[in-house]
Structures are given as C-alpha cells and as structure tokens.
XYZ file of C-alpha atoms in Angstrom:
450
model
C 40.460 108.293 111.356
C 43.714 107.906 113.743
C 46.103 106.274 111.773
C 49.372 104.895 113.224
C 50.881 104.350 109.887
C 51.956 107.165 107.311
C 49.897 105.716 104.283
C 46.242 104.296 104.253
C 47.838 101.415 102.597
C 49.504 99.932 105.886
C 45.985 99.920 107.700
C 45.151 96.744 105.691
C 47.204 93.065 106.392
C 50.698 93.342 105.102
C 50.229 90.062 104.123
C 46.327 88.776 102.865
C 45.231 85.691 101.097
C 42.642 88.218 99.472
C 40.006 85.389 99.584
C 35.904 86.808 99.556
C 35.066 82.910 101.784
C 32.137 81.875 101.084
C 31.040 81.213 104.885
C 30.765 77.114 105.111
C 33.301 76.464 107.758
C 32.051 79.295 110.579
C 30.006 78.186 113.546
C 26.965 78.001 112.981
C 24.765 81.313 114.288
C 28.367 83.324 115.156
C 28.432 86.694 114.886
C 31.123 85.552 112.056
C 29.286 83.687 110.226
C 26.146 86.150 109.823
C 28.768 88.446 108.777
C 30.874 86.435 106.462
C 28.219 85.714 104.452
C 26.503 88.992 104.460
C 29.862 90.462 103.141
C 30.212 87.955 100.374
C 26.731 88.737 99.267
C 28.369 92.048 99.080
C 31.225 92.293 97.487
C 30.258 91.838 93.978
C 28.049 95.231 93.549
C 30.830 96.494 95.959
C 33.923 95.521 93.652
C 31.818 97.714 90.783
C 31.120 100.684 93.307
C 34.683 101.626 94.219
C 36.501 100.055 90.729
C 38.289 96.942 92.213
C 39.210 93.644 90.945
C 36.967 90.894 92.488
C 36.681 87.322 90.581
C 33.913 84.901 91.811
C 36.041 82.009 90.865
C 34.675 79.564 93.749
C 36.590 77.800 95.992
C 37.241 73.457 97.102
C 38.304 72.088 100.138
C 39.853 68.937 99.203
C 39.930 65.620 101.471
C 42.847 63.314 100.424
C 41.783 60.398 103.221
C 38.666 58.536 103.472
C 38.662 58.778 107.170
C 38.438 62.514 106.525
C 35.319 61.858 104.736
C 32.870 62.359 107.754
C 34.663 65.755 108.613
C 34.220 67.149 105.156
C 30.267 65.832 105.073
C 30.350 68.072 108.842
C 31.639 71.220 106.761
C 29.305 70.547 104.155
C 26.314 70.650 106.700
C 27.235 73.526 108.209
C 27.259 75.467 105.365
C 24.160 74.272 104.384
C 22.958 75.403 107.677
C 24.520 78.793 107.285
C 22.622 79.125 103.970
C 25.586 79.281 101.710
C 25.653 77.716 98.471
C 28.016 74.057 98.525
C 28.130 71.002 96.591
C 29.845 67.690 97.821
C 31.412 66.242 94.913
C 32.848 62.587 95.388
C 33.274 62.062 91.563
C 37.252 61.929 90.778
C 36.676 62.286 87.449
C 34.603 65.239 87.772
C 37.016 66.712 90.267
C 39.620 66.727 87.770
C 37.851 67.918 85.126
C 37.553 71.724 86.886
C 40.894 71.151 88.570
C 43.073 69.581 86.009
C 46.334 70.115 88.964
C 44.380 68.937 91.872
C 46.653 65.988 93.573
C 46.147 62.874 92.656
C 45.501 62.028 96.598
C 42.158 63.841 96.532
C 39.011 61.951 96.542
C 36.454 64.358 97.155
C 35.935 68.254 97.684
C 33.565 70.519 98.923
C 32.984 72.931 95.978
C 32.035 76.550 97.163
C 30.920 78.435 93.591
C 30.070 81.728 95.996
C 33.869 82.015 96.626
C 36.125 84.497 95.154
C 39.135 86.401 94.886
C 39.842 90.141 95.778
C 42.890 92.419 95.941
C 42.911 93.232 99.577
C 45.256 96.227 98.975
C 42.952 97.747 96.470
C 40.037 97.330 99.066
C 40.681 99.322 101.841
C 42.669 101.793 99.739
C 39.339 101.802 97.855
C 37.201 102.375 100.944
C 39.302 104.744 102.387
C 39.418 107.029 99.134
C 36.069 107.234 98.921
C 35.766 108.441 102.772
C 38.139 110.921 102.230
C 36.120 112.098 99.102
C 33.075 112.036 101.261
C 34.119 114.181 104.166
C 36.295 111.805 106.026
C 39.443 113.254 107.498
C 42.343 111.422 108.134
C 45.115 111.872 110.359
C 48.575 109.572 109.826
C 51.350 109.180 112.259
C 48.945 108.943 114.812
C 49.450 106.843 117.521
C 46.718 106.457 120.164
C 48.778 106.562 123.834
C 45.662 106.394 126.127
C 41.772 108.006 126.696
C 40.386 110.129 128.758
C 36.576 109.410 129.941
C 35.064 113.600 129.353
C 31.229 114.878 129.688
C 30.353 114.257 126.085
C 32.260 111.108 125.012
C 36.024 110.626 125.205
C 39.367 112.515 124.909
C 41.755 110.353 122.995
C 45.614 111.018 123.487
C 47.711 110.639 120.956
C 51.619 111.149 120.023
C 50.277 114.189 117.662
C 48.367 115.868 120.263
C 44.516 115.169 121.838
C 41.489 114.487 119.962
C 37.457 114.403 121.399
C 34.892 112.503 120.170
C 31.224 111.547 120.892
C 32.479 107.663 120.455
C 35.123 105.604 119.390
C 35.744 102.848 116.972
C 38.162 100.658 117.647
C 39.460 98.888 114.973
C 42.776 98.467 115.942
C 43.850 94.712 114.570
C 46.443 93.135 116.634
C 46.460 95.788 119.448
C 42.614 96.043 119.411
C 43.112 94.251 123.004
C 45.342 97.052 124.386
C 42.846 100.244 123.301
C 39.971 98.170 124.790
C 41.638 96.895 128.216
C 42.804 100.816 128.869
C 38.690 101.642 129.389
C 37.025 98.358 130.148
C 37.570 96.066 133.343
C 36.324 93.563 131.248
C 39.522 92.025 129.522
C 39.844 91.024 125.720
C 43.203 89.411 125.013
C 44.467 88.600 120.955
C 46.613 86.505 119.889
C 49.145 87.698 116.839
C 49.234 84.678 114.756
C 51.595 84.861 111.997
C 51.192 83.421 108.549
C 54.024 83.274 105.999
C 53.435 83.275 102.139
C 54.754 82.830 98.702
C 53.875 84.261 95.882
C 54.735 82.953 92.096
C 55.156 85.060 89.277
C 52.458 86.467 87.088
C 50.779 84.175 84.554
C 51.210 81.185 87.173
C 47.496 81.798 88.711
C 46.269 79.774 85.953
C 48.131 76.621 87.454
C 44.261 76.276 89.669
C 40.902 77.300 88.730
C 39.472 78.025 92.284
C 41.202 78.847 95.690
C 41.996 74.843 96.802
C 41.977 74.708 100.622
C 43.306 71.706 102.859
C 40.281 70.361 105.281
C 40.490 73.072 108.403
C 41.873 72.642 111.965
C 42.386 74.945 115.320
C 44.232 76.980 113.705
C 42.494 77.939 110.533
C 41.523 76.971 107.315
C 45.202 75.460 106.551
C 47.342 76.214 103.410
C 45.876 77.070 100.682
C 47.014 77.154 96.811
C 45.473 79.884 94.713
C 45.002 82.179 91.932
C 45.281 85.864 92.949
C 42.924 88.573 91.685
C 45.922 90.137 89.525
C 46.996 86.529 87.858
C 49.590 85.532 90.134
C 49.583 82.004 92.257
C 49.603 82.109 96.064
C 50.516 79.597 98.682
C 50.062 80.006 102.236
C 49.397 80.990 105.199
C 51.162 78.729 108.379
C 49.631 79.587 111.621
C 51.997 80.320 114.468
C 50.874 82.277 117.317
C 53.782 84.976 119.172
C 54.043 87.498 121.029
C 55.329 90.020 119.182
C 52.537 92.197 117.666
C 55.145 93.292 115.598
C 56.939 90.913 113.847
C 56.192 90.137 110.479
C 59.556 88.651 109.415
C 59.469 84.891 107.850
C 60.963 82.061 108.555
C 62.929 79.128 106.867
C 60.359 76.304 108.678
C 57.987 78.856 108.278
C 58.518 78.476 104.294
C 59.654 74.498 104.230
C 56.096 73.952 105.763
C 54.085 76.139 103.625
C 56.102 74.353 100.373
C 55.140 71.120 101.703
C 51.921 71.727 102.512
C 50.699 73.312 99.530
C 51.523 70.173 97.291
C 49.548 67.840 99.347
C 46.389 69.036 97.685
C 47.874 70.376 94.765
C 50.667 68.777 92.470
C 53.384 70.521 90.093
C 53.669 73.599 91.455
C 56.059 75.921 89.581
C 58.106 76.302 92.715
C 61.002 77.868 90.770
C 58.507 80.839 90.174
C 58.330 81.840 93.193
C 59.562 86.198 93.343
C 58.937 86.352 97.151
C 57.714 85.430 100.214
C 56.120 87.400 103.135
C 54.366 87.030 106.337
C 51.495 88.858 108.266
C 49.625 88.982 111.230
C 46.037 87.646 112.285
C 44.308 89.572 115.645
C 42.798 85.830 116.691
C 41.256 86.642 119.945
C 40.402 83.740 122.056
C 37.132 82.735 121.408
C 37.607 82.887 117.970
C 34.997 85.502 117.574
C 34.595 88.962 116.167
C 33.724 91.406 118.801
C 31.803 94.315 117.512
C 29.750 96.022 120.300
C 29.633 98.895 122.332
C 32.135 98.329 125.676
C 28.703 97.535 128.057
C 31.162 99.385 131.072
C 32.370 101.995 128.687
C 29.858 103.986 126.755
C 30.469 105.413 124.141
C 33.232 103.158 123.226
C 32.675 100.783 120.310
C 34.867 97.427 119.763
C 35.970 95.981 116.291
C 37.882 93.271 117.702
C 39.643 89.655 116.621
C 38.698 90.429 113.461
C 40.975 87.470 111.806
C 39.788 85.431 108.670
C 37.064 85.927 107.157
C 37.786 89.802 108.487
C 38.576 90.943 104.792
C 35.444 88.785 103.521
C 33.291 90.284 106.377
C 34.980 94.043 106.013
C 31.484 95.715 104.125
C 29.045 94.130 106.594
C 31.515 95.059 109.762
C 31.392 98.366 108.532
C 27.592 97.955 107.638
C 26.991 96.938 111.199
C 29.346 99.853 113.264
C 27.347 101.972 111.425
C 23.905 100.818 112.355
C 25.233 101.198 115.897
C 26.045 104.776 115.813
C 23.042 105.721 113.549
C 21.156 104.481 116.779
C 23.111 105.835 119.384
C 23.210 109.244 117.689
C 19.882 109.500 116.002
C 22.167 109.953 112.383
C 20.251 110.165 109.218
C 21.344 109.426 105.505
C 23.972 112.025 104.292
C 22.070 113.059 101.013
C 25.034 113.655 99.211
C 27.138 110.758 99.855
C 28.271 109.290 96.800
C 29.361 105.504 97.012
C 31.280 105.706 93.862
C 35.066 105.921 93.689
C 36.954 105.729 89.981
C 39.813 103.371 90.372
C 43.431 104.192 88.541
C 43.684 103.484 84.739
C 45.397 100.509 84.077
C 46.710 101.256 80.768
C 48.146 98.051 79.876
C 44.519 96.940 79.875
C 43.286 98.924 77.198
C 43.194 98.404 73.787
C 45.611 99.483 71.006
C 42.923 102.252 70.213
C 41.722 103.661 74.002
C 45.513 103.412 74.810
C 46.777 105.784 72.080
C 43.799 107.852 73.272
C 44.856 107.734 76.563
C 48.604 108.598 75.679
C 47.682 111.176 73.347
C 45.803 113.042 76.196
C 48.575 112.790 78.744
C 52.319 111.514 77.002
C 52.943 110.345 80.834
C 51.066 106.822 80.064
C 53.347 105.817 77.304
C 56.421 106.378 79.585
C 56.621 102.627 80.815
C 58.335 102.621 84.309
C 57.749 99.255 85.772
C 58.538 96.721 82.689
C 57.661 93.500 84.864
C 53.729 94.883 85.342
C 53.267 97.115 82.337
C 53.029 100.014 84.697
C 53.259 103.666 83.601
C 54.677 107.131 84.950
C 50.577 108.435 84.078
C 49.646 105.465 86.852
C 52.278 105.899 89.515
C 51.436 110.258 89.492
C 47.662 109.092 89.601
C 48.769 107.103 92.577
C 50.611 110.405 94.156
C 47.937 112.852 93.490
C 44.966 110.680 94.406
C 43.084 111.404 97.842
C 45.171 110.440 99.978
C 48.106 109.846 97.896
C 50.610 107.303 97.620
C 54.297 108.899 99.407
C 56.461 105.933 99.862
C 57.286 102.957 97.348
C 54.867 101.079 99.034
C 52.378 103.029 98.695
C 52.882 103.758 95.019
C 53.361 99.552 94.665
C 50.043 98.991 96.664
C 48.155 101.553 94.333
C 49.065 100.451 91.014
C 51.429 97.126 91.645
C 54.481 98.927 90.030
C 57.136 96.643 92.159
C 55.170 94.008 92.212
C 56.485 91.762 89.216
C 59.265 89.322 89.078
C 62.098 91.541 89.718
C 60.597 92.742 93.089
C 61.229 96.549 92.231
C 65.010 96.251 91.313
C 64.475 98.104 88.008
C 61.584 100.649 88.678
C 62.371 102.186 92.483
C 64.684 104.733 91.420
C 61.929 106.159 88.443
C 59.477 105.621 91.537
C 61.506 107.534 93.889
C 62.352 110.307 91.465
C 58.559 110.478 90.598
C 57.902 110.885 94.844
C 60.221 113.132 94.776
C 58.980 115.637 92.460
C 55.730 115.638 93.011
C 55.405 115.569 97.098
C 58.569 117.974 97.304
C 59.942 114.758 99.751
C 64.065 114.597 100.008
C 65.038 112.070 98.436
C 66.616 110.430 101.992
C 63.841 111.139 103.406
C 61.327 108.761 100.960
C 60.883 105.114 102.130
C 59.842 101.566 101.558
C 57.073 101.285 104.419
C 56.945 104.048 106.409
C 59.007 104.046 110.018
C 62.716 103.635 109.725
C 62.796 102.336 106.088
C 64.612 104.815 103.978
C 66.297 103.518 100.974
C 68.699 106.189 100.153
C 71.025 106.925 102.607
C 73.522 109.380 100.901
C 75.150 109.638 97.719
C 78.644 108.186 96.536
C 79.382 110.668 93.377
C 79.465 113.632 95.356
C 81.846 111.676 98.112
C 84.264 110.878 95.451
C-alpha cells in the first residue's frame, strides 16, 4: 500500500458523517446501489470481526411539505426496488413518538431500520491493522509521481523511489482522476465537493434516535442531524464543489447554512454545544457513479474511483469486489492462514469497577487518566503507539483512541500526548505534529531563551 500520508489514519475522510446508508435513495441497478447494500448487509458481523463500534440505530428522511409528498413515495419505491428494508410512515403521532425532537414541520418520513452508525476512523484504521497483521506492507510518505507500462505489469514512480507490480489499485479519492488519466486515453474527471460539519459535545447524541436526513437533491442526501457512534451529535455536510483537491478549511456561510439547515427537520438543537467544526472532501465524479474496473486500455490497471457517499457504507463490498477481480486475473486462491480478526484498543472507561482494577493492576499505565474530557488513559494512548502501524502524531493517537476529542479539543491532554510520542517513537519533540505535513506544534522552547 502507497500511502501519501504519514499515518493510516489520514487515508480515510478527514471529515465523515460515519453513516452505514441503508441503500433507498441510489439508482436503481447502479453499481452503487448493489454495493451499498451489500456493504450494509456487512457491516454488522464486520463491526464484531475487527472490534469497532457500529449501532444499527435506523435512519428517517423527513418531508416537511405536502408537495414533497410524491418525491418521498419515489424514494420509498426505489428502495423497495433495491430490496432494502423501508417503511412510509404518515402518522405524526407515531413520528414523534420515536423522534420526540423531530420538527414540528414534518409530516411524514421514510423510516430506514437497516441504517446505522459507524466510527469511520476506527474502520479503516481497523482494516488496515488487520492487513498489516496479515502480510500487508505499507509504505507512508509515498507519493505516486507517474507509471511506467513494463513486461509484467507496471513500474510505479514515486517521491520514495520506484515500485513494480503485477497490477494496480487505484484508490486514490479525490485525485483518483489524475492516477487514472496518466495511463488511460479514456478520461475520468472528479469533482472535490466539500462538506463542512459540526460536532456537539458528548452526551448530546441522545438529542435524536436515528440519523434524520432532509429529502435529497443533486447534490446529495442534504444535511443531516445525528447521533454519532461514540455519543456525540452531528450536523452536516453542505455540498460545494472546488477546485482545490486540497482544501479542507470551513467557512462562515459554509457553517450559517449547515446551522440553518439542520433545524428545519430537527428543533432545539443544543447549538451552544457545539466543540468544533470541520470540513472534508467527497471524490464525486460526474456520473455520479463508482468506477471499479480494470482500465479496458490499460491492463493491469484497476480503478476505485468517485467513490463519494455511500463509499464508507459500500467500503467491505468495494474491497469484496477488487478482490474478486484479481483472484480472476491472477488465478489467487484462499490464503489459509488469514485471520479476519483484529482486537480493538481497551477502552477502560468502559469497564466495570471490577475488570478495571484488573486491568490497572496488570499495567498501572490505565489508571493514569490523560485525556479528562474522554476518560482516556496513558495504557490507551501507548496501545495506540505500539499497535501495527502505530499512531506518531496527535492525530493519530486522537483517531485511535479519541484522546482530543472531547470538549476542550485537546487543550489539556497534547502535551501528556506529545511527551508519550516522544518517548516511545524516539521522535524530537519539534519534530511531532498535528496531521502530518507542515503541522508541528512545538516550535522551540522559551525557558531555555530566557
């Protein structure tokens, strides 16, 4: 695995509703909407498999207009045609009964039970620790500059030196257009669309039952108001398509419309919860379609392309599918001793009084509380370090175990976080930062000045 990043962590969305969709609202017989569903069949047994918080909490798409009625009924249809499991509920009373908050606009929803929630960090960190443990090697700071077509597949060049393989994946995101238009005539083109978010403090995902979407449009499924897999409340995403592949900063209309939005279909939201706001980037490639195939004048190159929403949903059967491809191009069999299972980190705070003191009384480090606003402890943040593929920025540590994550945003626990990086992965302490690229927090030291 060529990773341009210098964690596993930043391969996934910096920003992710972390919604499993059910798979109502894609066309029907899409490549997306085969997959979708396929993936949300999946993720259940998967969550269990690799140790990650999943909650099949179900999902509404609420209709506040009775000339919205007939589109509604059309989304209703076609998920019945795409086999997925919906109910049309027109009964107010009823509606309010499961979503006590729901506005009071709302006269009917499409309830989606199949729906859930997932952390998307904890996924592909999940996925990728359990290649690594299988065999999978993976090589960070690797940015792919161009390939070369050879006898036996393909020379990729990259800023770390040259790499040959039988095929390619390329699963690129955002900049899955570039690697495919440098070997195919045959021209892609995706779309960053950006999508900014808040998120509200922990205990506040109990303000809505189910992940409450507005009726969709061109540009996606719309804002949405929901709980998050780790009990916080999430509003967003906007949809605004640039050109920068690049820039994930958000913006005040960005916000103002996401705030506004999100309390057309919900009502009271604890706005003055809110501990910060983000943005990320959807690949939307112009057909709004995922593109998973081999490159027909390229052989030997294989495309994971506009893989926007549903794309975390879909993520098992996309990988399901790339797989089935190369089994037949390569005549692969079954690795015998692959083991599917990955052990996730303790969360300590989790545990009772009685498995805690165990746990303490095994290794003292768990009873060292570091980040206060998640209950997170030293024994966490080294598991985090000394994992496969370990966590060496605050970022990564944050994205592993959610020290960071709470209401003060990392204020008190970075330096203990810092000190902890830089003990155990022998990093200078100017030298650890935030993100990965230029994002160094420390950049010298007053005492020794003075």
């Amino acid at each position: 695995v060529l990773e341009k990043g210098e964690d596993v962590c930043y391969a996934t969305s910096k920003a992710n509703s972390g919604i499993a969709h059910a798979g109502y609202d894609a066309k029907v017989g899409s490549l997306m909407a085969k997959l979708n569903i396929e993936g949300n069949r999946m993720m259940p047994e998967l969550s269990k498999e690799l140790d990650i918080p999943f909650i099949q909490n179900g999902s509404f798409v609420a209709c506040n207009r009775e000339e919205d009625l007939d589109t509604l009924k059309a989304l209703y249809d076609r998920g019945i045609e795409n086999g997925v499991e919906v109910e049309l509920i027109t009964d107010r009373n009823r509606i309010v009964e499961m979503e006590p908050n729901i506005s009071d606009n709302v006269i009917a929803v499409l309830y989606a039970p199949t729906a859930g929630v997932v952390c998307p960090f904890t996924l592909n960190i999940a996925m990728a620790e359990n290649a690594a443990m299988n065999g999978v090697e993976f090589k960070f700071n690797t940015e792919v500059t161009g390939f070369e077509k050879i006898e036996d597949g393909w020379k990729v060049l990259t800023n770390q030196g040259n790499f040959e393989a039988k095929y390619i994946v390329n699963a690129a995101g955002v900049y899955a257009d570039v690697l495919h238009n440098m070997v195919s005539d045959n021209k892609i083109h995706i779309t960053a669309r950006r999508g900014d978010y808040c998120l509200l403090d922990k205990g506040t995902g109990k303000h809505v039952n189910r992940t409450i979407f507005a009726l969709p449009s061109k540009f996606g499924k719309g804002i949405l108001v929901t709980p998050t897999a780790h009990g916080n409340l999430l509003l967003g995403p906007t949809a605004v398509d640039i050109e920068d592949k690049e820039s994930t900063a958000t913006t005040s209309d960005g916000l103002s419309e996401l705030i506004t939005k999100a309390g057309i279909n919900v009502k009271n939201i604890p706005l003055r919860k809110v501990i910060t706001s983000f943005a990320g980037l959807r690949a939307h490639e112009d057909n709004h379609e995922f593109i998973i195939q081999e490159v027909e004048d390229a052989k030997g190159f294989i495309d994971c392309a506009g893989i926007e929403s549903p794309g975390l949903t879909s993520s098992p059967a996309i990988g399901k599918m790339v797989a089935n491809i190369l089994k037949e191009k390569l005549s692969l069999e079954p690795n015998p001793n692959f083991n599917g299972k990955r052990q996730g980190i303790v969360v300590a705070n989790e545990l009772d009084f009685e498995a805690r003191q165990e746990l303490i009384k095994s290794n003292p480090a768990y009873g060292n509380i570091v980040c206060r606003c998640e209950m997170i402890s030293e024994g966490e943040i080294l598991d985090a370090i000394h994992r496969p593929l370990g966590a060496t920025s605050l970022d990564g540590v944050k994205r592993r175990t959610r020290a960071g994550m709470g209401r003060c945003q990392s204020g008190f626990c970075s330096p203990r976080t810092i000190d902890s990086i830089n003990k155990e992965c022998k990093i200078a302490m100017n030298e650890i930062k935030k993100s990965g690229g230029k994002s160094q927090i420390i950049v010298g030291t007053n005492k020794d000045s003075l």
